[in-house]
XYZ file of C-alpha atoms in Angstrom:
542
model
C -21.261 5.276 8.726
C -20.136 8.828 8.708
C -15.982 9.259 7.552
C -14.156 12.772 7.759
C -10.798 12.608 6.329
C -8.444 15.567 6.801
C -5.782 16.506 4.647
C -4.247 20.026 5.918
C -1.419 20.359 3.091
C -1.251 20.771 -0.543
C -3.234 19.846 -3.298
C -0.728 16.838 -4.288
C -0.070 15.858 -0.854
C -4.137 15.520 -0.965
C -3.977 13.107 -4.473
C -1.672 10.934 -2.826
C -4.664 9.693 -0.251
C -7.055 9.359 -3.216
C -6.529 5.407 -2.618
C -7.558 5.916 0.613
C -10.759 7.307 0.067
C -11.311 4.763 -2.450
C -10.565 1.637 -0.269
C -12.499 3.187 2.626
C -15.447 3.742 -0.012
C -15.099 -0.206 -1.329
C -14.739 -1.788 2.818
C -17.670 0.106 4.294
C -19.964 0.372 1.297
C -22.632 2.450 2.574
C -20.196 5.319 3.925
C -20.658 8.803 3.699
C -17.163 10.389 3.217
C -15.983 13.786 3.796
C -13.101 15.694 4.290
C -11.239 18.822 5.689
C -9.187 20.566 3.318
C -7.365 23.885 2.715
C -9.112 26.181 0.270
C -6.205 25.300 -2.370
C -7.258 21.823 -2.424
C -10.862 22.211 -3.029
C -10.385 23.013 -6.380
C -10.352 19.009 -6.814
C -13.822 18.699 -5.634
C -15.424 18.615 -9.346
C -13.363 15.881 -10.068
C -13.875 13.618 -7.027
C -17.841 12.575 -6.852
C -17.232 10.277 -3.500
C -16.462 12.932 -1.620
C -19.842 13.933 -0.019
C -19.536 17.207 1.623
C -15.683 19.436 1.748
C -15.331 21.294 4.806
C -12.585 24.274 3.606
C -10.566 26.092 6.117
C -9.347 29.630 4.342
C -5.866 29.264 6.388
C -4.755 32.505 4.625
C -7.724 34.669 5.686
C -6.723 33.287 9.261
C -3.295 33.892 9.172
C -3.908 37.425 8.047
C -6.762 38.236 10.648
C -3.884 37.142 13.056
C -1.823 39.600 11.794
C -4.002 43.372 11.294
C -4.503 45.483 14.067
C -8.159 46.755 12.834
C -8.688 43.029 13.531
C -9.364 41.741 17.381
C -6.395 39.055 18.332
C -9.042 36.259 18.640
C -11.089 36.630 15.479
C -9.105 33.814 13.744
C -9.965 31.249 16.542
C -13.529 32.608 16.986
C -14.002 32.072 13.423
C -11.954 28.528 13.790
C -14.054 27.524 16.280
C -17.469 28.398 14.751
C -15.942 26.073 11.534
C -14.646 23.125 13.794
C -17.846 23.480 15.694
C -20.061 23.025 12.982
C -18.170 19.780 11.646
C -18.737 18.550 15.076
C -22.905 18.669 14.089
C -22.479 16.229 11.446
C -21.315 13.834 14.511
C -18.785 11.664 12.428
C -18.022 7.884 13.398
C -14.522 7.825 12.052
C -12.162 11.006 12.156
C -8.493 10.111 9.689
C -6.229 12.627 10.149
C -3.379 12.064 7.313
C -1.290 15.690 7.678
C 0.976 14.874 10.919
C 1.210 18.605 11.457
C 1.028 20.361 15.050
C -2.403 22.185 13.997
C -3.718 19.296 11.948
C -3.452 17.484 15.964
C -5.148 20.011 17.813
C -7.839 20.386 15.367
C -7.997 16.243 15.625
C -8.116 16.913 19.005
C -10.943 19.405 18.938
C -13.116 17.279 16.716
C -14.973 14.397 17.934
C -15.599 11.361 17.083
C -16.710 7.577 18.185
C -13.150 6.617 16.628
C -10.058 8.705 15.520
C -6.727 7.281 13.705
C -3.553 9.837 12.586
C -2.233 12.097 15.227
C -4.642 13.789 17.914
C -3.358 16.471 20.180
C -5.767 16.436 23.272
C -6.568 19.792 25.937
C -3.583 18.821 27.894
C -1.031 18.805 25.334
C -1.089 15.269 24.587
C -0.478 13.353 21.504
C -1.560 10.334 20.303
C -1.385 8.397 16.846
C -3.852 5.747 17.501
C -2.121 3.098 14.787
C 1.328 1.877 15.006
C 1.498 3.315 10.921
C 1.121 6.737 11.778
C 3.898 6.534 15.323
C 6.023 5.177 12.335
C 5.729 7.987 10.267
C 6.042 10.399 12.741
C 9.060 8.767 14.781
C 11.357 6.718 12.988
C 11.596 7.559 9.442
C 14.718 9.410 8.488
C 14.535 11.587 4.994
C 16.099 10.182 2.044
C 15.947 6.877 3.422
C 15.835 3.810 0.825
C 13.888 2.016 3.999
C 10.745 4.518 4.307
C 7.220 3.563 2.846
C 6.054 5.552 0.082
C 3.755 7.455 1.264
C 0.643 6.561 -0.236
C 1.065 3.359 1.198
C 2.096 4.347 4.849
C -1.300 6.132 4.938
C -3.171 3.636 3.471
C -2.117 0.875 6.167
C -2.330 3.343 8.633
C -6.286 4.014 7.816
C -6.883 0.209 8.587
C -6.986 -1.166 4.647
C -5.214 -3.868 3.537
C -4.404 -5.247 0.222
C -2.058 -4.592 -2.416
C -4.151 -2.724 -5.008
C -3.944 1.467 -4.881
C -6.668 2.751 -7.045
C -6.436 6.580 -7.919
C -9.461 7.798 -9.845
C -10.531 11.197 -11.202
C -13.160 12.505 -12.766
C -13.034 14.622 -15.987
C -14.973 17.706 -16.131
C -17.113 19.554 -18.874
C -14.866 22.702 -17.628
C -11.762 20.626 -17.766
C -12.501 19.532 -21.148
C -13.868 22.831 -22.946
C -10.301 24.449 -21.076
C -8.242 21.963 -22.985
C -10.382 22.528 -26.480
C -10.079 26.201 -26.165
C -6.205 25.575 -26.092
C -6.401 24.406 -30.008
C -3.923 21.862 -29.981
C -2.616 20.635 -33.227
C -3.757 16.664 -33.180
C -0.771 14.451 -31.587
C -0.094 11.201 -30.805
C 3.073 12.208 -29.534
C 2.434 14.767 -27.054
C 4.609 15.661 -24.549
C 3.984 18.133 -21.333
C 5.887 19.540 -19.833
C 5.098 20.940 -16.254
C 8.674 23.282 -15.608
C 7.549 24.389 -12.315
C 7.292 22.939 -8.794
C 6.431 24.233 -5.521
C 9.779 24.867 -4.181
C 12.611 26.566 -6.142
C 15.084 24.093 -4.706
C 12.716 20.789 -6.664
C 12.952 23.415 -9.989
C 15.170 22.405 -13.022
C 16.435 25.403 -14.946
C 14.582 27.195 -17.962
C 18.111 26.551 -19.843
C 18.006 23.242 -19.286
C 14.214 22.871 -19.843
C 14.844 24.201 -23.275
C 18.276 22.185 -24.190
C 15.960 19.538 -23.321
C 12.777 20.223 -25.657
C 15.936 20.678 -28.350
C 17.129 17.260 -28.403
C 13.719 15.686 -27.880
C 12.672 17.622 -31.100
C 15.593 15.734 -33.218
C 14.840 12.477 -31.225
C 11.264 12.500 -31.839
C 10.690 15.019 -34.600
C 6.901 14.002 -34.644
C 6.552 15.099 -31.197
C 4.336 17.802 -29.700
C 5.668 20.052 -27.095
C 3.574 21.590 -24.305
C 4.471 23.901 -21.393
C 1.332 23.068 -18.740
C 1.190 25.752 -15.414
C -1.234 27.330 -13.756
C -2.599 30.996 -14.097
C 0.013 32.618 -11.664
C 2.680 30.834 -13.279
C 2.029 32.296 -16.691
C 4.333 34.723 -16.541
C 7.258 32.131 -16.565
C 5.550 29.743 -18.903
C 5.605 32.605 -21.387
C 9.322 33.176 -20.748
C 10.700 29.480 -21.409
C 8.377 29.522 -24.311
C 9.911 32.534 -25.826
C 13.276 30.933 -25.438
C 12.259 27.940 -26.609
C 11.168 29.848 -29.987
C 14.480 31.688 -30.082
C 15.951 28.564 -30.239
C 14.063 27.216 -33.001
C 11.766 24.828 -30.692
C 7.636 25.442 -30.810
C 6.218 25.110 -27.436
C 2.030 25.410 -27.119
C 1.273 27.016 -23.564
C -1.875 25.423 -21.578
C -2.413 27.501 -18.663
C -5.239 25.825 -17.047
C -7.154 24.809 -13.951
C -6.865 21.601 -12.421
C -9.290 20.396 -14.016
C -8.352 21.656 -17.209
C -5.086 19.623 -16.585
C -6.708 16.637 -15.816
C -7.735 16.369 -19.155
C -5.269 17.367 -21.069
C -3.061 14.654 -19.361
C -6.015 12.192 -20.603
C -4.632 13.351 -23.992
C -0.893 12.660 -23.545
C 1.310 10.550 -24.107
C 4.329 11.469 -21.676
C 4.554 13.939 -18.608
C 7.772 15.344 -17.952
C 7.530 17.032 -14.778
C 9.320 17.499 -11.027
C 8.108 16.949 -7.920
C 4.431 18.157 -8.202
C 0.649 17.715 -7.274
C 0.464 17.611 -11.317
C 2.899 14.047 -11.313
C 0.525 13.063 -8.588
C -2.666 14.071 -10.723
C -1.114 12.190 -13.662
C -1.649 8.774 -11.642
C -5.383 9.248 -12.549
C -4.640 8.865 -16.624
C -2.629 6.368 -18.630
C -0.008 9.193 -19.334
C 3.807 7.822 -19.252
C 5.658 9.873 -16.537
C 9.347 11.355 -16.330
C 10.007 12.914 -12.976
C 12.948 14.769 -12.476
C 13.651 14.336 -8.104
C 15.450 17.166 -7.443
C 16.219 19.281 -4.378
C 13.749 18.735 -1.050
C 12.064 15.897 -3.346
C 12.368 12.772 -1.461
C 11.629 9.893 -4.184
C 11.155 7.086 -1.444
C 8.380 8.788 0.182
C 6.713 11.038 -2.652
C 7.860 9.414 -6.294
C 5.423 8.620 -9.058
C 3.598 5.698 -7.736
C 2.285 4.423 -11.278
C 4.044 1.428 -12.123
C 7.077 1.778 -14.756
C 7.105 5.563 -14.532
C 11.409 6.790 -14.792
C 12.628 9.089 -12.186
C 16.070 10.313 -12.455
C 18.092 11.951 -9.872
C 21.432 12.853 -8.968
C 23.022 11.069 -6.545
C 24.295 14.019 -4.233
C 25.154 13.854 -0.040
C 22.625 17.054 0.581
C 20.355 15.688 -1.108
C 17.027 15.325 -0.438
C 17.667 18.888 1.721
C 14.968 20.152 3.836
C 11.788 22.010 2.624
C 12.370 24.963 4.823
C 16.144 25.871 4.486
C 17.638 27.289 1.394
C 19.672 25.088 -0.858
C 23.241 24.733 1.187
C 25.342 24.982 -1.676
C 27.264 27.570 -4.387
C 25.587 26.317 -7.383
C 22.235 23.970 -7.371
C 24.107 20.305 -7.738
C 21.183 17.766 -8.346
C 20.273 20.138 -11.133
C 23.357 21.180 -12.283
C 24.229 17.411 -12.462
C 21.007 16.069 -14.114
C 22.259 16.742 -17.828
C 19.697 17.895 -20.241
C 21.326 14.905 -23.139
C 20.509 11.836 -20.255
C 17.615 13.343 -19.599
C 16.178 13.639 -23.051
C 17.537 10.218 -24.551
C 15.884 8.194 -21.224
C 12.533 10.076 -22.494
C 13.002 8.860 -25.835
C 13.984 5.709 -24.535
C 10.747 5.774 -22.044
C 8.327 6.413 -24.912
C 9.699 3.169 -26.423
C 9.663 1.055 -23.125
C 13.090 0.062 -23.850
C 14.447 -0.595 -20.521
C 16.983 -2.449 -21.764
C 18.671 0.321 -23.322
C 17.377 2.640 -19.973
C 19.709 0.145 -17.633
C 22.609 0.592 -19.654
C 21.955 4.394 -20.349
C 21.835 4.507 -16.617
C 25.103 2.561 -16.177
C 26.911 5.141 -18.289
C 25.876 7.736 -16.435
C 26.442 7.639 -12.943
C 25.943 9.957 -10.426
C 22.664 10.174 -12.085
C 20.485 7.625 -11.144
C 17.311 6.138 -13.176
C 14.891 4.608 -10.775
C 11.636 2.334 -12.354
C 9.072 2.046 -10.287
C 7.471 -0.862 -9.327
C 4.180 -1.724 -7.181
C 5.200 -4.959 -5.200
C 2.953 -8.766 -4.614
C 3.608 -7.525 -0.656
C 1.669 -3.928 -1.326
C 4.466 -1.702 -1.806
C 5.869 0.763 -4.147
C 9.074 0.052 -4.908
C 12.008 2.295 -7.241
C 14.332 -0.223 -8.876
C 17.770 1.434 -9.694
C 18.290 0.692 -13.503
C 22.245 0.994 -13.202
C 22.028 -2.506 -11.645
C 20.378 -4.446 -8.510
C 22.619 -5.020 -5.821
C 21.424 -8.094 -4.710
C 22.397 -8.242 -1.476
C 20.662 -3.915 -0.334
C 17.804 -5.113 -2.592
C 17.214 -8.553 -0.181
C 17.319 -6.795 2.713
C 15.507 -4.032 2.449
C 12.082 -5.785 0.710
C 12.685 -7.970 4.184
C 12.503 -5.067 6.178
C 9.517 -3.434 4.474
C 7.130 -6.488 4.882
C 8.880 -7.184 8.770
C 7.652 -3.738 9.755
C 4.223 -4.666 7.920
C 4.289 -7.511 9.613
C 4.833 -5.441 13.602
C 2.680 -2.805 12.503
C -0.242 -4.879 11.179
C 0.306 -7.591 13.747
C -3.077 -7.429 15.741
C -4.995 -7.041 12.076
C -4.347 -10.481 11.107
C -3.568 -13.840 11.823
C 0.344 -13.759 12.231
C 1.108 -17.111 11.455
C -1.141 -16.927 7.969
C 0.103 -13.279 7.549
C 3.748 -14.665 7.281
C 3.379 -17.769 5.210
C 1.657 -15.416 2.142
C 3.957 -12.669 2.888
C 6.624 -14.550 2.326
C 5.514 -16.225 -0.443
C 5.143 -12.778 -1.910
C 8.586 -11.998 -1.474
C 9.788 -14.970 -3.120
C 7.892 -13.947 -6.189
C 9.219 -10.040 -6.061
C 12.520 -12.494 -5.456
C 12.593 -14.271 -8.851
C 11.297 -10.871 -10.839
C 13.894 -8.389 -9.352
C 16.797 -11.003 -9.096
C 16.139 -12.992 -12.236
C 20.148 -14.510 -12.133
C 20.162 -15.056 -8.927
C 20.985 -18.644 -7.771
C 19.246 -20.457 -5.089
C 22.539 -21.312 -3.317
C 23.566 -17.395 -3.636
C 19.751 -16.269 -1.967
C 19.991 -18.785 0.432
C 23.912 -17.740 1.545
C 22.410 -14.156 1.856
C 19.129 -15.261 3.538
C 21.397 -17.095 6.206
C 23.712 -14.014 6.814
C 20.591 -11.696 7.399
C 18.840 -14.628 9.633
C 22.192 -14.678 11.919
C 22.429 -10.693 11.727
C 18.469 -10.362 12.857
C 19.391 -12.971 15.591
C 21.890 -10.843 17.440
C 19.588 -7.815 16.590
C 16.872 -9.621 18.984
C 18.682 -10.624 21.591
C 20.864 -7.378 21.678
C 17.329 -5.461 21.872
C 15.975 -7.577 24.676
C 19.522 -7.069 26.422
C 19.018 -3.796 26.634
C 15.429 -3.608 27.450
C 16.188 -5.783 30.914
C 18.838 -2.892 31.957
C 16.024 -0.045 31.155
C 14.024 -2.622 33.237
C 16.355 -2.599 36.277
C 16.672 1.219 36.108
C 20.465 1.042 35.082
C 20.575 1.583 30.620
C 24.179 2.439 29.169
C 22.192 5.359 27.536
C 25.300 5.652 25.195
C 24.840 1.752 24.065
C 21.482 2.372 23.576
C 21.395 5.317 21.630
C 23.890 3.374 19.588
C 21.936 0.605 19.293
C 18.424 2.379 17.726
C 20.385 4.569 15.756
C 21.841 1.722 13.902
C 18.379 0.147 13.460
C 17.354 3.402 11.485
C 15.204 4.966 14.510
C 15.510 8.853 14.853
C 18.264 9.933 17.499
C 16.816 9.193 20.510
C 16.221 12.585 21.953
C 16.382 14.191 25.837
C 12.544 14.829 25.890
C 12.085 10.354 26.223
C 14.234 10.479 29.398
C 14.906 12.618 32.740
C 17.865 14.756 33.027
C 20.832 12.468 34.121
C 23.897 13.869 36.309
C 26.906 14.156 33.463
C 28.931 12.026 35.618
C 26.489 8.692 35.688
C 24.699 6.709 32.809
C 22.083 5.907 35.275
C 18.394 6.532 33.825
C 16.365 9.160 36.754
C 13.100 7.759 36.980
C 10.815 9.228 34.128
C 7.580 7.425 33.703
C 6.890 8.687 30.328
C 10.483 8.809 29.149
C 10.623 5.402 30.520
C 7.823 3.657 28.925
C 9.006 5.156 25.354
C 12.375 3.848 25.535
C 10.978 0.142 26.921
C 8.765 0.197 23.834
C 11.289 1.421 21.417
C 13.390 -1.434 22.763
C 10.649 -4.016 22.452
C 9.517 -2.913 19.180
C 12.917 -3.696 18.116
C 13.760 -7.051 19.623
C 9.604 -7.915 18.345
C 10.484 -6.695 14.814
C 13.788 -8.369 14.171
C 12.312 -11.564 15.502
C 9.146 -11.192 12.909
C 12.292 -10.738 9.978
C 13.874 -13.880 11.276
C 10.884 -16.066 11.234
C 9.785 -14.489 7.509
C 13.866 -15.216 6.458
C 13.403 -19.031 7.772
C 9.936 -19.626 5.484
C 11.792 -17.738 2.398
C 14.908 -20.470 2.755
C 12.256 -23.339 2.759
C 10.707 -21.762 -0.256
C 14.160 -21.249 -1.748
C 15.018 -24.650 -1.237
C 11.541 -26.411 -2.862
C-alpha cells in the first residue's frame, strides 16, 4: 500500500502529525509512506527514516516567479503542474491531506488517488472533507475554545486510527550530534534551554524579561546551565539577549544550530523553556521537561505541549488567543506584560522538582496567570488541567463532550453500543484521577443536571430540524440555537437570500441540506452524551 501525507505549513505544524505517520506505519505494516512538504520542512527528513520518498514544493520560488515580469505569468503553475504530475506516477492508494488550507484542497484535488481523507477541492470548486474529523475542524471549532481537540489528536482520528497512545519519534543524526559537540558545553545535569524566539512577534516574550528570568533561575538553581538555542537567522538576536544577559551578571552559552543539531541537544537537557514553537513540538521526541510560555496567537487547546506533565502558563486575557494575521490589538503586549518573569521562574524551579503541589498553590496566588499541566487522557485525549483548582462542574462537562463528539464522529468505525460502555468506563477513571474529593452523591447530582440539560438539547435540535423540514425555520432561533452549542455563526453562504421582512427559508438545496445536517448532528450528538451520562451514573453508583 502506497500513503502520501501532505503537510503544507510549518515545520512544527509538520511534528505534530509525527503520530500519525507512526500509527499509519504500525496498522498497515507493509506501507510505503510519503509525504508533500514545503522546502522548510524537509530539513526533518534525516531524522525521520519511515518516511520513504519527500516530495518538496519550493512555495517561495513560486510565489516569486508569480511576481517578476522577466518571468511568463504561468511559469509557477507550469512548474506546479510538472511537480503534482509527477506525484501522480507513483499512483498512491491513500492521499491524507492534514493542512485545511485553500491550496492544500486544490492540490488534494489535483492528485489522485483510490482513496483521499482531509479536505479536497475538486475542478468545479467543490469541497469535500471525506471524515466527519476533518468537517469538525474546519466548521465548528471556535479559537481559544476549552472544547477543541488538540490537534494532534483531531488529525489522528481524522486519518482513521484509533487508540489512545501518540508516539512521536525522531531520529538523532551524526550531523546533529557533531553540531551539538562543536558547541563545547560545560558538562550539566542541570541544563536549561532556552528557545526566546517564536514565529510570530505577537507568541514572543521580551528579551527583558527573558533575562530577569535567567536571573532568578541562576539564584534558584545556582548549579544550573543556561542556553540560548535559535537558528542561524536568528543569531543576530540570540547574540543580543546574551550580551544582556552578561551585563547583568548571568552566563548564557549560544547553540545556533540546525534542526537536527537541536534535536540532540534537547536529548541532553533537562528542561526546555520555550513559546509556542516547532522546537516545543520537536522536544516531544526526547525526555526533556518542558515550560511553554502561550502567549499571543498561541492557542494552548489546539497546539500546547502534548507530553504529559509539561507546565504551560498563560495569562488569562479577553484578546487572547488573537489571530495569526492581525497585529496585536492593544497599547502594550498584555499576555506578556502580565506573565511576570518571578512566577515564571519559581514554577520552573518548581517543575524541575515535580512539585505540583507547591505549582497549584503558586498558581492560586497568582491569578490572571494561569498554570495548565497537561495530561494525555484513558479516552485518547490531551487534556491541560488548570493548577489554580478544578472546577468540578466545567471539568465534567467538557471531558463529556470530548468523548460525545468521539463518539458522532467515530460512530460508523465501531460498534456503538461497545464503543460507549469502554468509553465511559474511561471517563470514570479520568473521573476519580482529576476529581479525587469528589463524592459520588456530588458526581451523580452533576451527572443528572447535564443528562436533563442534553435532553432538552435533543429534542430542541430535532424541533428545529422538522421546521427546516417543512420549509418554514425561525432562522433567528436557529442561529441561536447552534451558536449556543459552540458551532461557528451560521453564515449566509448555507442558505438563500431571504426577503428582510419574512423568516421563511427560499429553497436552497445546498444551503438546505447543511443546515438539516447541522441540526441532526446536534440532536444525534446530545443524544450520544445522554446515553454515555446514564452508563457513568450506573458506574457511579456500583
Amino acid at each position: 500500500m502506497k500513503i502520501l501525507v501532505m503537510s503544507l505549513l510549518r515545520m512544527g505544524d509538520f511534528v505534530q502529525i509525527i503520530p500519525v505517520l507512526n500509527g499509519l506505519k504500525s496498522q498497515f505494516a507493509k506501507c510505503d509512506i510519503d509525504v508533500l512538504v514545503y522546502k522548510s520542512t524537509a530539513s526533518l527528513q534525516p531524522m525521520l527514516p519511515l518516511v520513504k520518498h519527500w516530495h518538496v514544493l519550493d512555495r517561495e520560488l513560486l510565489q516569486t516567479a508569480l511576481g517578476r515580469a522577466d518571468v511568463p505569468l504561468l511559469t509557477s503553475f507550469s512548474l506546479l503542474k510538472e511537480q503534482m504530475d509527477e506525484i501522480n506516477s507513483h499512483n498512491y492508494d491513500l492521499i491524507i491531506n492534514l493542512t485545511q488550507t485553500v491550496q492544500s484542497g486544490w492540490l488534494a484535488g489535483y492528485l489522485e488517488a483510490g482513496r483521499r481523507l482531509g479536505l479536497v477541492t475538486n475542478a468545479a470548486g467543490q469541497s469535500q472533507f471525506h471524515s466527519p474529523w476533518f468537517r469538525h475542524l474546519n466548521e465548528n471549532l471556535r479559537p481559544g475554545s476549552p472544547d477543541v481537540f488538540h490537534y494532534a489528536d483531531l488529525f489522528f482520528y481524522g486519518s482513521g486510527l484509533t487508540g489512545a497512545s501518540r508516539q512521536w519519534s525522531l531520529r538523532e543524526t551524526r550531523h546533529g550530534y557533531a553540531e551539538v559537540m562543536a558547541l563545547n558545553l560545560p558538562p550539566s545535569n542541570q541544563r536549561i534551554v532556552l528557545q526566546c524566539l517564536t514565529s510570530d512577534v505577537k507568541k514572543n516574550w521580551s528579551e527583558e524579561n527573558w533575562v530577569s528570568l535567567v536571573q532568578r533561575l541562576r539564584k534558584l538553581r545556582p548549579h544550573a546551565q543556561f542556553v540560548a538555542l535559535g537558528s542561524p537567522h536568528e543569531a543576530p538576536a540570540i547574540a543580543k539577549t546574551i550580551e544582556r544577559a552578561a551585563g547583568c551578571g548571568v552566563v548564557l552559552y549560544p547553540a545556533i544550530v540546525s534542526l537536527e543539531g537541536a534535536h540532540s541537544l534537547l536529548l541532553r537537557t533537562q528542561l526546555l523553556l520555550t513559546g509556542d514553537t516547532g522546537i516545543k513540538h520537536l522536544a516531544l521526541a526526547s525526555n526533556v521537561k518542558i515550560v511553554e510560555l502561550s502567549l499571543g496567537s498561541s492557542d494552548l487547546y489546539r497546539t500546547g505541549a502534548y507530553a504529559p506533565d509539561s507546565l504551560i502558563l498563560r495569562a488569562q486575557t479577553e484578546c487572547g488567543p488573537c489571530p495569526h494575521s492581525s497585529p496585536c490589538s492593544q497599547v502594550e503586549h498584555t499576555c506578556g506584560s502580565q506573565l511576570k518573569p518571578e512566577v515564571v521562574a519559581e514554577a520552573t524551579h518548581l517543575h524541575l522538582q515535580d512539585d505540583w503541589t507547591a505549582l497549584s498553590e503558586l498558581a492560586r496566588q497568582n491569578t490572571p496567570m494561569q498554570l495548565f499541566r497537561t495530561r494525555v487522557l484513558k479516552s485518547g485525549f490531551w487534556w491541560p488541567l488548570n493548577l489554580a483548582g478544578v472546577q468540578r462542574q466545567q471539568t465534567v462537562r467538557q471531558l463529556i463532550n470530548q468523548v460525545g463528539w468521539k463518539l458522532q464522529l467515530g460512530f460508523n468505525e465501531v460498534s456503538p453500543l461497545l464503543a460507549m460502555g469502554s468509553e465511559s468506563l474511561s471517563l470514570r477513571r479520568e473521573f476519580d484521577s482529576i476529581l479525587p474529593q469528589e463524592s459520588g452523591a456530588e458526581l451523580q447530582q452533576e451527572l443528572r443536571l447535564l443528562e436533563s440539560e442534553e435532553e432538552l438539547v435533543e429534542t430542541r435540535a430535532f424541533e428545529l430540524l422538522e421546521t427546516v423540514n417543512r420549509r418554514a425555520p425561525a432562522l433567528g432561533q436557529i442561529q441561536d440555537f447552534l451558536k449556543s452549542r459552540g458551532v461557528a455563526t451560521l453564515s449566509n453562504d448555507w442558505l438563500a437570500t431571504a426577503p428582510p421582512d419574512t423568516t421563511q427559508l427560499v429553497v436552497n438545496i445546498e444551503g438546505l441540506r447543511r443546515l438539516q445536517s447541522e441540526l441532526l448532528s446536534q440532536g444525534r450528538l446530545a443524544q450520544l452524551k445522554s446515553k454515555l451520562i446514564r452508563n457513568l451514573r450506573t458506574q457511579t453508583m456500583e
